[in-house]
Coordinates of C-alpha atoms in Angstrom, one line a residue:
M1 CA 71.1 -63.7 -36.7
R2 CA 69.0 -61.9 -39.6
T3 CA 70.6 -64.0 -42.4
T4 CA 70.1 -67.3 -40.6
T5 CA 66.5 -66.4 -39.7
A6 CA 65.8 -65.4 -43.4
L7 CA 67.4 -68.6 -44.5
A8 CA 65.4 -70.7 -42.1
L9 CA 62.1 -69.0 -43.3
A10 CA 63.1 -69.6 -47.0
V11 CA 63.8 -73.1 -46.4
R12 CA 60.6 -74.0 -44.4
I13 CA 58.4 -71.9 -46.5
L14 CA 59.7 -73.5 -49.6
A15 CA 59.5 -76.9 -48.1
A16 CA 55.8 -76.3 -47.2
L17 CA 54.8 -75.0 -50.7
F18 CA 57.0 -77.7 -52.4
T19 CA 55.1 -80.5 -50.5
R20 CA 52.3 -82.2 -52.4
S21 CA 52.0 -85.5 -50.8
F22 CA 49.9 -87.3 -48.1
F23 CA 51.8 -88.1 -44.8
Q24 CA 49.3 -88.3 -41.9
P25 CA 45.6 -87.7 -41.4
D26 CA 46.0 -85.4 -38.5
E27 CA 47.7 -82.7 -41.0
Y28 CA 44.3 -82.1 -42.2
F29 CA 41.5 -83.4 -39.8
Q30 CA 42.9 -82.3 -36.6
S31 CA 44.0 -78.8 -38.0
L32 CA 42.8 -77.5 -41.3
E33 CA 39.5 -79.2 -41.5
P34 CA 38.1 -77.9 -38.0
A35 CA 39.2 -74.2 -39.0
H36 CA 37.6 -74.7 -42.4
H37 CA 34.4 -76.0 -40.9
L38 CA 34.2 -73.1 -38.5
V39 CA 34.9 -70.3 -41.2
F40 CA 32.8 -71.8 -44.1
G41 CA 30.2 -73.8 -42.3
Y42 CA 31.0 -77.3 -43.7
G43 CA 33.9 -79.9 -43.6
H44 CA 34.3 -83.2 -41.9
L45 CA 34.8 -83.5 -38.1
T46 CA 36.1 -86.6 -36.9
W47 CA 34.9 -88.4 -33.8
E48 CA 37.5 -86.5 -31.6
W49 CA 35.6 -83.4 -32.2
R50 CA 32.0 -84.8 -32.3
A51 CA 32.3 -87.2 -29.3
P52 CA 30.2 -86.3 -26.3
A53 CA 33.4 -85.4 -24.5
P54 CA 35.6 -84.0 -27.3
I55 CA 39.4 -84.8 -26.8
R56 CA 40.8 -82.3 -29.1
S57 CA 41.4 -78.6 -28.2
F58 CA 40.5 -76.1 -30.8
L59 CA 43.8 -74.1 -29.9
Y60 CA 45.8 -75.4 -32.6
P61 CA 43.4 -75.4 -35.6
A62 CA 42.4 -71.7 -34.3
L63 CA 45.7 -70.7 -35.9
N64 CA 44.2 -71.3 -39.4
V65 CA 41.0 -69.4 -38.8
P66 CA 42.3 -66.0 -39.6
V67 CA 43.8 -67.3 -42.8
Y68 CA 40.5 -68.8 -43.9
W69 CA 38.6 -65.8 -42.7
A70 CA 40.8 -63.3 -44.6
L71 CA 40.4 -65.7 -48.0
K72 CA 36.8 -65.6 -47.4
V73 CA 36.4 -61.9 -46.9
L74 CA 38.6 -61.2 -49.9
R75 CA 36.8 -63.8 -52.0
L76 CA 40.0 -65.5 -52.7
D77 CA 38.8 -68.8 -51.1
D78 CA 38.1 -70.4 -54.7
T79 CA 41.7 -69.8 -55.7
R80 CA 44.8 -71.9 -54.9
L81 CA 45.5 -69.7 -52.0
L82 CA 43.0 -71.9 -50.1
V83 CA 45.9 -74.6 -49.8
W84 CA 48.9 -72.3 -50.2
A85 CA 48.0 -69.7 -47.5
P86 CA 47.9 -72.2 -44.6
K87 CA 51.1 -73.9 -45.9
L88 CA 52.7 -70.6 -45.8
L89 CA 51.7 -70.0 -42.2
H90 CA 53.1 -73.3 -41.1
G91 CA 56.3 -72.8 -43.0
V92 CA 56.9 -69.7 -41.0
L93 CA 56.0 -71.5 -37.6
A94 CA 58.5 -74.2 -38.8
A95 CA 61.4 -72.1 -39.1
G96 CA 61.2 -71.2 -35.3
T97 CA 62.8 -74.6 -34.7
D98 CA 65.9 -73.8 -36.7
V99 CA 66.1 -70.5 -35.2
G100 CA 65.8 -71.9 -31.5
V101 CA 68.0 -74.8 -32.1
R102 CA 70.9 -72.5 -32.7
E103 CA 70.4 -70.8 -29.3
V104 CA 70.0 -74.2 -27.6
A105 CA 73.5 -75.1 -29.1
R106 CA 75.0 -72.0 -28.0
R107 CA 74.0 -72.4 -24.5
V108 CA 74.7 -76.0 -24.3
L109 CA 77.9 -76.5 -26.3
G110 CA 79.2 -72.9 -27.2
E111 CA 79.4 -70.6 -30.3
R112 CA 81.8 -73.0 -32.3
Y113 CA 78.9 -75.7 -32.6
V114 CA 76.0 -73.3 -33.6
A115 CA 76.6 -73.3 -37.5
A116 CA 77.0 -77.0 -37.5
T117 CA 73.7 -77.5 -35.5
F118 CA 71.9 -75.0 -37.9
F119 CA 73.1 -77.0 -40.7
V120 CA 72.1 -80.5 -39.4
S121 CA 68.6 -78.9 -38.6
L122 CA 68.2 -77.6 -42.2
T123 CA 69.2 -80.8 -43.7
S124 CA 67.1 -82.9 -41.3
L125 CA 65.2 -85.9 -43.2
F126 CA 62.3 -85.9 -40.7
H127 CA 62.1 -81.9 -40.6
G128 CA 62.0 -82.0 -44.3
L129 CA 59.3 -84.6 -44.2
A130 CA 57.0 -83.2 -41.3
L131 CA 58.2 -80.0 -40.0
S132 CA 56.5 -77.7 -42.2
R133 CA 53.3 -79.7 -42.4
S134 CA 50.1 -78.6 -40.4
L135 CA 50.7 -81.1 -37.7
S136 CA 50.4 -80.3 -34.1
N137 CA 53.5 -82.2 -33.3
S138 CA 55.4 -79.8 -35.7
L139 CA 54.3 -76.7 -33.8
E140 CA 55.2 -78.5 -30.5
T141 CA 58.5 -79.1 -31.7
T142 CA 58.9 -75.3 -32.4
L143 CA 57.6 -74.1 -29.1
T144 CA 59.6 -76.8 -27.3
T145 CA 62.7 -75.6 -29.0
L146 CA 62.1 -72.1 -28.3
A147 CA 61.5 -73.0 -24.8
L148 CA 64.7 -74.9 -24.6
S149 CA 66.4 -71.8 -26.0
Y150 CA 65.7 -70.1 -22.7
Y151 CA 66.6 -72.9 -20.6
P152 CA 69.6 -72.1 -18.3
W153 CA 71.8 -75.0 -19.4
D154 CA 75.0 -73.6 -17.8
P155 CA 74.7 -74.2 -13.9
A156 CA 77.4 -71.7 -13.4
L157 CA 75.2 -68.8 -14.8
T158 CA 72.3 -67.5 -12.6
P159 CA 69.2 -67.2 -15.0
T160 CA 67.2 -63.9 -15.1
R161 CA 63.6 -63.9 -14.3
P162 CA 62.5 -62.7 -17.9
Q163 CA 64.6 -65.6 -19.2
L164 CA 62.7 -68.0 -16.9
R165 CA 59.4 -66.4 -17.9
S166 CA 60.0 -66.9 -21.5
L167 CA 61.0 -70.6 -20.8
L168 CA 57.7 -71.1 -18.9
L169 CA 55.7 -69.3 -21.5
F170 CA 56.8 -71.3 -24.4
A171 CA 56.8 -74.7 -22.4
A172 CA 53.2 -73.9 -21.3
L173 CA 52.1 -73.1 -25.0
A174 CA 54.1 -76.6 -26.1
C175 CA 52.0 -78.3 -23.4
A176 CA 48.6 -76.6 -24.5
T177 CA 49.4 -77.7 -28.1
R178 CA 50.0 -81.4 -27.0
V179 CA 49.7 -82.2 -23.1
T180 CA 52.3 -85.1 -23.6
N181 CA 54.9 -82.5 -24.1
A182 CA 54.9 -82.2 -20.1
V183 CA 56.9 -85.4 -20.2
I184 CA 60.2 -83.4 -21.5
W185 CA 59.9 -81.0 -18.6
I186 CA 59.8 -83.6 -16.0
F187 CA 63.4 -84.1 -16.7
L188 CA 64.3 -80.5 -16.9
I189 CA 62.4 -78.5 -14.5
P190 CA 63.4 -80.6 -11.3
P191 CA 67.2 -80.0 -11.8
L192 CA 66.4 -76.4 -12.3
L193 CA 64.4 -76.2 -9.0
W194 CA 67.5 -77.9 -7.4
R195 CA 69.8 -75.3 -8.6
L196 CA 67.6 -72.4 -7.8
R197 CA 67.3 -73.7 -4.1
A198 CA 70.5 -71.6 -3.4
H199 CA 68.7 -68.5 -4.5
P200 CA 65.4 -68.6 -2.4
H201 CA 64.0 -65.2 -3.8
R202 CA 64.7 -66.5 -7.6
L203 CA 63.0 -69.9 -6.6
F204 CA 60.0 -68.3 -5.1
A205 CA 59.7 -66.0 -8.1
F206 CA 60.0 -69.0 -10.5
L207 CA 57.3 -71.0 -8.7
V208 CA 54.9 -67.9 -8.6
D209 CA 55.5 -67.4 -12.5
A210 CA 55.0 -71.0 -13.2
L211 CA 51.7 -71.0 -11.4
L212 CA 50.4 -67.9 -12.9
I213 CA 51.4 -68.9 -16.4
A214 CA 49.9 -72.4 -16.0
T215 CA 46.7 -70.9 -14.6
I216 CA 46.4 -68.5 -17.5
T217 CA 47.0 -71.1 -20.2
L218 CA 44.5 -73.5 -18.6
I219 CA 41.8 -70.7 -18.2
A220 CA 42.6 -69.8 -21.9
L221 CA 42.3 -73.5 -23.1
F222 CA 39.1 -73.7 -21.2
A223 CA 37.7 -70.6 -22.8
I224 CA 38.8 -71.4 -26.5
D225 CA 37.3 -75.1 -26.3
S226 CA 34.0 -74.0 -24.3
A227 CA 33.5 -71.3 -27.0
Y228 CA 34.0 -73.7 -29.9
N229 CA 31.9 -76.5 -28.4
G230 CA 29.3 -74.3 -27.1
T231 CA 29.4 -75.9 -23.7
P232 CA 31.8 -75.8 -20.8
T233 CA 34.7 -78.0 -22.1
L234 CA 38.3 -78.9 -20.8
T235 CA 39.6 -81.2 -23.4
L236 CA 42.7 -81.9 -21.6
L237 CA 40.8 -84.1 -19.3
S238 CA 39.1 -85.8 -21.9
F239 CA 42.3 -86.6 -23.9
L240 CA 44.0 -87.9 -20.9
R241 CA 41.1 -90.2 -19.9
V242 CA 40.8 -91.6 -23.5
N243 CA 44.4 -92.1 -24.0
A244 CA 44.7 -94.1 -20.6
S245 CA 42.0 -96.5 -21.8
P246 CA 42.1 -99.4 -24.1
T247 CA 40.6 -96.9 -26.9
A248 CA 44.2 -95.7 -27.3
L249 CA 45.4 -99.0 -28.5
F250 CA 42.7 -99.4 -31.2
Y251 CA 45.0 -97.4 -33.7
G252 CA 48.0 -99.8 -33.2
V253 CA 50.3 -101.4 -30.6
A254 CA 54.0 -101.3 -31.0
P255 CA 56.7 -103.1 -28.9
W256 CA 58.6 -101.3 -26.3
H257 CA 61.5 -100.9 -28.3
Y258 CA 59.8 -99.4 -31.2
Y259 CA 61.3 -95.9 -30.6
L260 CA 64.8 -97.3 -30.4
V261 CA 64.9 -99.6 -33.4
Q262 CA 62.4 -97.7 -35.9
A263 CA 61.4 -94.1 -34.8
L264 CA 64.8 -92.7 -33.7
P265 CA 66.8 -94.0 -36.8
L266 CA 64.1 -92.6 -39.0
L267 CA 63.9 -89.2 -37.2
C268 CA 67.8 -89.0 -37.1
G269 CA 68.2 -90.1 -40.7
P270 CA 71.8 -89.9 -42.1
A271 CA 72.7 -87.9 -38.8
L272 CA 72.2 -91.0 -36.7
P273 CA 75.7 -92.0 -36.3
F274 CA 76.8 -88.4 -35.4
V275 CA 73.9 -88.4 -32.9
L276 CA 75.0 -91.8 -31.2
H277 CA 78.7 -90.4 -31.3
G278 CA 77.7 -87.0 -29.9
A279 CA 75.8 -89.0 -27.2
W280 CA 78.8 -91.1 -26.2
R281 CA 81.0 -87.8 -26.0
A282 CA 78.5 -85.8 -24.0
R283 CA 80.4 -84.1 -21.4
G284 CA 79.7 -81.4 -18.8
P285 CA 76.5 -80.8 -16.9
A286 CA 74.8 -79.0 -19.8
A287 CA 75.3 -81.8 -22.4
R288 CA 74.5 -84.4 -19.8
T289 CA 71.1 -82.8 -18.9
L290 CA 70.2 -82.5 -22.5
L291 CA 71.1 -86.3 -23.1
A292 CA 69.1 -87.1 -19.8
A293 CA 66.1 -85.2 -21.1
A294 CA 66.3 -86.8 -24.6
A295 CA 66.8 -90.3 -23.2
G296 CA 64.1 -90.0 -20.5
T297 CA 61.4 -88.8 -22.7
T298 CA 62.1 -91.6 -25.1
A299 CA 61.8 -94.0 -22.1
V300 CA 58.7 -92.7 -20.9
F301 CA 57.0 -92.6 -24.4
S302 CA 58.2 -96.2 -25.0
C303 CA 56.0 -97.4 -22.0
A304 CA 52.9 -96.3 -24.0
G305 CA 51.1 -98.9 -26.1
H306 CA 50.4 -96.7 -29.1
K307 CA 53.4 -95.2 -30.6
E308 CA 54.2 -93.0 -33.8
W309 CA 57.3 -91.4 -35.0
R310 CA 56.1 -87.9 -34.9
F311 CA 55.5 -88.2 -31.0
L312 CA 59.2 -87.8 -30.5
H313 CA 59.5 -84.9 -32.9
P314 CA 60.1 -82.4 -30.2
V315 CA 63.1 -84.4 -28.9
L316 CA 64.8 -84.2 -32.5
P317 CA 66.4 -80.7 -32.0
L318 CA 68.1 -82.1 -28.8
L319 CA 69.6 -84.8 -30.8
H320 CA 70.6 -82.4 -33.6
V321 CA 72.9 -80.6 -30.8
L322 CA 74.6 -83.9 -29.9
A323 CA 75.0 -84.4 -33.7
A324 CA 76.7 -81.2 -34.1
Q325 CA 79.0 -81.9 -31.2
S326 CA 80.2 -85.1 -32.9
L327 CA 80.6 -83.4 -36.4
V328 CA 82.5 -80.4 -34.9
D329 CA 84.8 -82.5 -32.7
L330 CA 85.6 -84.8 -35.7
H331 CA 86.3 -81.7 -37.8
S332 CA 88.7 -80.4 -35.2
A333 CA 90.5 -83.7 -35.3
R334 CA 91.5 -83.3 -38.8
P335 CA 92.1 -80.2 -41.1
G336 CA 90.8 -79.6 -44.5
A337 CA 87.1 -79.2 -43.7
W338 CA 84.3 -76.9 -44.4
H339 CA 85.7 -74.0 -42.1
A340 CA 82.6 -72.0 -41.7
L341 CA 80.6 -75.0 -40.6
R342 CA 83.4 -77.0 -39.1
I343 CA 82.3 -80.0 -40.8
R344 CA 84.2 -82.2 -43.0
P345 CA 83.1 -82.4 -46.7
R346 CA 82.2 -86.1 -46.6
H347 CA 80.3 -85.6 -43.5
A348 CA 78.2 -82.9 -44.9
A349 CA 77.7 -85.0 -48.1
L350 CA 76.4 -87.9 -46.0
L351 CA 73.8 -85.4 -44.1
L352 CA 72.8 -84.2 -47.7
V353 CA 71.8 -87.8 -48.7
A354 CA 68.5 -86.8 -46.9
A355 CA 67.5 -84.5 -49.8
P356 CA 66.5 -87.0 -52.4
A357 CA 64.6 -89.0 -49.7
V358 CA 62.8 -85.9 -48.8
W359 CA 62.0 -85.0 -52.4
Y360 CA 60.5 -88.5 -53.0
A361 CA 58.5 -88.2 -49.7
A362 CA 57.2 -84.8 -50.7
R363 CA 56.8 -84.9 -54.3
V364 CA 56.2 -88.7 -55.3
H365 CA 54.9 -90.8 -52.6
A366 CA 51.2 -90.7 -51.9
T367 CA 50.7 -87.6 -54.1
A368 CA 47.4 -89.1 -55.9
Q369 CA 45.7 -88.7 -52.5
I370 CA 46.2 -84.9 -52.9
D371 CA 45.8 -84.6 -56.6
V372 CA 42.5 -86.3 -56.6
L373 CA 41.1 -83.3 -54.5
A374 CA 42.4 -80.9 -57.2
Y375 CA 40.8 -83.0 -60.0
L376 CA 37.5 -82.9 -58.2
R377 CA 37.8 -79.3 -57.2
G378 CA 38.5 -78.4 -60.9
L379 CA 35.3 -80.1 -62.3
P380 CA 32.3 -77.7 -63.2
A381 CA 30.0 -77.4 -60.4
H382 CA 27.1 -78.8 -62.3
E383 CA 29.1 -82.1 -62.7
V384 CA 29.8 -82.8 -59.2
W385 CA 26.7 -83.5 -56.8
S386 CA 28.2 -85.7 -54.2
V387 CA 31.4 -87.7 -53.6
G388 CA 32.0 -91.0 -51.7
F389 CA 35.3 -92.2 -50.5
L390 CA 35.5 -96.0 -50.4
M391 CA 39.0 -96.1 -48.9
P392 CA 40.6 -96.7 -45.5
C393 CA 39.5 -94.0 -43.3
H394 CA 41.2 -90.4 -43.6
S395 CA 43.0 -91.5 -46.8
T396 CA 42.8 -87.9 -48.4
P397 CA 42.3 -84.4 -47.1
G398 CA 38.7 -83.2 -46.9
Q399 CA 36.9 -79.9 -47.5
A400 CA 40.1 -77.9 -46.6
Y401 CA 41.2 -78.9 -50.2
L402 CA 38.0 -79.8 -51.8
H403 CA 36.1 -76.7 -50.8
R404 CA 32.7 -77.6 -52.3
P405 CA 29.5 -77.3 -50.2
I406 CA 28.3 -80.8 -51.4
E407 CA 27.8 -84.1 -49.7
V408 CA 31.1 -85.8 -49.2
W409 CA 31.2 -88.9 -47.1
A410 CA 34.1 -91.4 -46.3
L411 CA 34.4 -94.7 -44.5
G412 CA 34.8 -94.1 -40.7
C413 CA 37.0 -95.6 -38.2
E414 CA 35.6 -94.6 -34.9
P415 CA 37.2 -96.4 -31.9
P416 CA 35.5 -98.5 -29.3
L417 CA 34.4 -95.8 -26.8
H418 CA 32.2 -98.5 -24.8
G419 CA 34.7 -100.7 -23.5
E420 CA 34.7 -103.1 -26.2
D421 CA 37.9 -105.2 -26.8
P422 CA 39.9 -103.4 -29.3
A423 CA 41.3 -106.8 -30.6
V424 CA 37.8 -107.9 -31.8
Y425 CA 36.0 -104.5 -32.5
K426 CA 35.4 -103.6 -36.1
D427 CA 34.9 -100.2 -37.3
Q428 CA 33.2 -99.2 -40.6
T429 CA 36.4 -99.4 -42.6
D430 CA 36.8 -103.1 -41.4
V431 CA 33.4 -104.2 -42.0
F432 CA 33.9 -102.8 -45.6
Y433 CA 37.0 -104.4 -46.3
E434 CA 35.9 -107.6 -45.0
S435 CA 33.7 -108.0 -48.1
P436 CA 33.3 -104.9 -50.4
R437 CA 30.9 -106.4 -52.5
A438 CA 28.7 -107.4 -49.6
Y439 CA 28.9 -104.0 -48.1
L440 CA 28.0 -102.3 -51.4
T441 CA 25.0 -104.7 -51.7
I442 CA 23.7 -104.4 -48.1
H443 CA 24.4 -100.6 -47.4
F444 CA 23.6 -99.1 -50.9
P445 CA 20.2 -99.1 -52.7
S446 CA 19.9 -101.6 -55.6
R447 CA 19.7 -98.6 -58.3
V448 CA 21.3 -95.3 -58.6
D449 CA 19.1 -92.4 -58.1
E450 CA 20.3 -89.9 -60.7
A451 CA 19.1 -86.9 -58.5
F452 CA 21.9 -88.1 -56.1
P453 CA 20.0 -87.3 -52.6
P454 CA 22.1 -87.2 -49.5
S455 CA 22.9 -90.5 -47.8
P456 CA 20.7 -91.1 -44.6
R457 CA 23.6 -92.4 -42.6
P458 CA 26.8 -92.9 -44.3
T459 CA 29.2 -92.6 -41.2
S460 CA 29.1 -93.8 -37.6
T461 CA 27.9 -91.9 -34.8
P462 CA 30.7 -91.2 -32.3
G463 CA 30.0 -92.9 -28.9
A464 CA 27.1 -95.0 -30.2
P465 CA 27.6 -98.9 -29.8
P466 CA 28.3 -100.9 -32.9
S467 CA 24.9 -102.3 -32.8
A468 CA 23.5 -98.9 -33.3
Q469 CA 25.4 -98.3 -36.6
P470 CA 23.0 -98.9 -39.4
W471 CA 25.0 -97.5 -42.3
K472 CA 23.0 -96.3 -45.1
H473 CA 24.1 -94.9 -48.3
T474 CA 22.9 -93.4 -51.5
W475 CA 25.0 -93.7 -54.7
P476 CA 27.1 -90.5 -55.2
S477 CA 28.0 -88.8 -58.4
H478 CA 31.6 -89.8 -58.0
L479 CA 33.3 -92.5 -56.1
V480 CA 37.0 -92.4 -54.9
F481 CA 38.8 -95.5 -54.1
F482 CA 42.3 -97.0 -54.5
G483 CA 42.8 -99.3 -57.6
A484 CA 43.3 -102.4 -55.3
L485 CA 39.4 -102.3 -54.6
L486 CA 38.9 -103.4 -58.2
D487 CA 40.7 -106.5 -57.5
S488 CA 38.1 -107.6 -54.9
D489 CA 35.6 -110.2 -56.1
G490 CA 32.7 -108.7 -58.0
V491 CA 33.4 -105.0 -57.1
E492 CA 34.3 -104.0 -60.6
Q493 CA 31.4 -105.7 -62.1
L494 CA 28.9 -104.3 -59.6
L495 CA 30.1 -100.7 -60.1
A496 CA 29.9 -101.1 -63.9
A497 CA 26.4 -102.5 -63.6
E498 CA 25.3 -99.6 -61.6
G499 CA 26.5 -97.3 -64.5
Y500 CA 30.0 -96.1 -63.2
G501 CA 32.9 -95.7 -65.3
E502 CA 36.4 -94.5 -64.7
A503 CA 36.9 -90.6 -65.0
W504 CA 40.4 -90.1 -63.6
R505 CA 43.3 -92.1 -62.3
A506 CA 47.0 -91.4 -60.9
G507 CA 49.7 -93.6 -59.5
N508 CA 50.6 -93.3 -55.9
G509 CA 54.2 -94.5 -55.4
L510 CA 55.2 -97.5 -53.4
E511 CA 52.7 -98.8 -50.8
E512 CA 52.8 -101.4 -48.0
D513 CA 49.1 -101.5 -47.1
W514 CA 47.4 -103.7 -49.9
R515 CA 44.2 -101.6 -49.6
R516 CA 46.0 -98.6 -50.8
R517 CA 47.8 -100.1 -53.8
G518 CA 46.8 -99.5 -57.4
G519 CA 46.9 -95.7 -57.5
V520 CA 43.9 -93.7 -56.8
R521 CA 40.7 -93.9 -59.1
V522 CA 37.6 -91.6 -59.6
W523 CA 34.7 -93.3 -61.1
S524 CA 31.7 -91.2 -62.2
S525 CA 28.1 -92.2 -62.7
R526 CA 27.4 -92.3 -66.4
G527 CA 23.8 -91.7 -65.6
Y528 CA 24.8 -88.1 -64.9
T529 CA 27.6 -87.2 -66.9
G530 CA 25.9 -88.6 -70.1
Q531 CA 28.9 -91.0 -70.8

């Protein structure tokens, strides 16, 4: 157990430190940035935190607060530890998934499937891409897996009260991290209650413990969010209300089969054939319950309009157990395999195909969006007065990586919070990319003020109607944008006329979105740098 735990920690911490690419904005703006803002007093808070009724709980960002506070007290916040220390924390948390899934496999399938499950988890494509990142879905995955490791999968065994309390505790924390995690338990708790009916005293104790843990969790959430927002706040209700409205569709609508034909193949990666084979071979009440939970959760999530790969991440460990069943059973059919893992060498080689894909996603793709913050942070303080990001919203990290108490603004993408039709509603990013040159002409002054004063209104006010968004910028000392912007009619000529010139550039890998092509560029004002 100690050896496997140490191995899981080593793999996930190395993955966290090894990763230098941009994957999803929530990695920064729903985790690191609010914590940085609280500790250091500056940083960008998105509309979810600044809306009249905030929809994000501070519970998950709060994990980063002690890290930033320690760096501040030790005066190490100006070192690389500002980026590395949170990575270390989330690498440690990620290892809980690998440790927990071993116990799930042991309880569902038996000891002979444990090593194969662990191997599938460690070599997982999506785990390599996302598990060690500071995403709430990643912590949700770990907490869910730990809860599942205490679930009484074998109906022939009577669970103890401490075991069920551990199940409820980790399940409550997973739901507190992301309330949608409750969907998984819809398919697992009722069968458990049905089994406990034969033991009235255990059933009563379970219901009492569930009520007590749920109440304490809700009170803790209320206390944390109220203290953070300075007013009585229960973000869980706000989150459900917003996501049940058309606002949830603003960030994209996917067809009902999205999870089946896109998300699950990506999540499973090279293990997909074994997941399908394991699902087909699922026998016994424990394996069938596991399969029902995974399938039911996927079905419920498929009913939502807005879908993302990572929303199904907590289901992935269950799929890894199914894959391990297939791998071990296929090994048993023929000798000459890796006896310790009970996996045929060619099957292990197929799983390891994920390694180069993880390397590309972690070290090559979208790395310029991270590197640009390191470049800006490395410039002398007297050279950087303000930074403006003319990019699709949240295309780079914020002050959690820049860490400079200067004006930093970026184009916003606040959703329609007043009942506007998402199909016709346009946010600041939409308006900018309709005609970049027109936006720069209308919302910026005609000349650069070399004192670089703050912009009066560079971003939208959350909750305000579109008619009340008179964006007004001043020219910053540095502009950051994707190279594709220079292909827009008249933009390069306008920036050059205002005295801007290229100071830094880097490639960014393959990119589907035309707005994000051409690498990342930094143009600085010649009026300030003396160029």
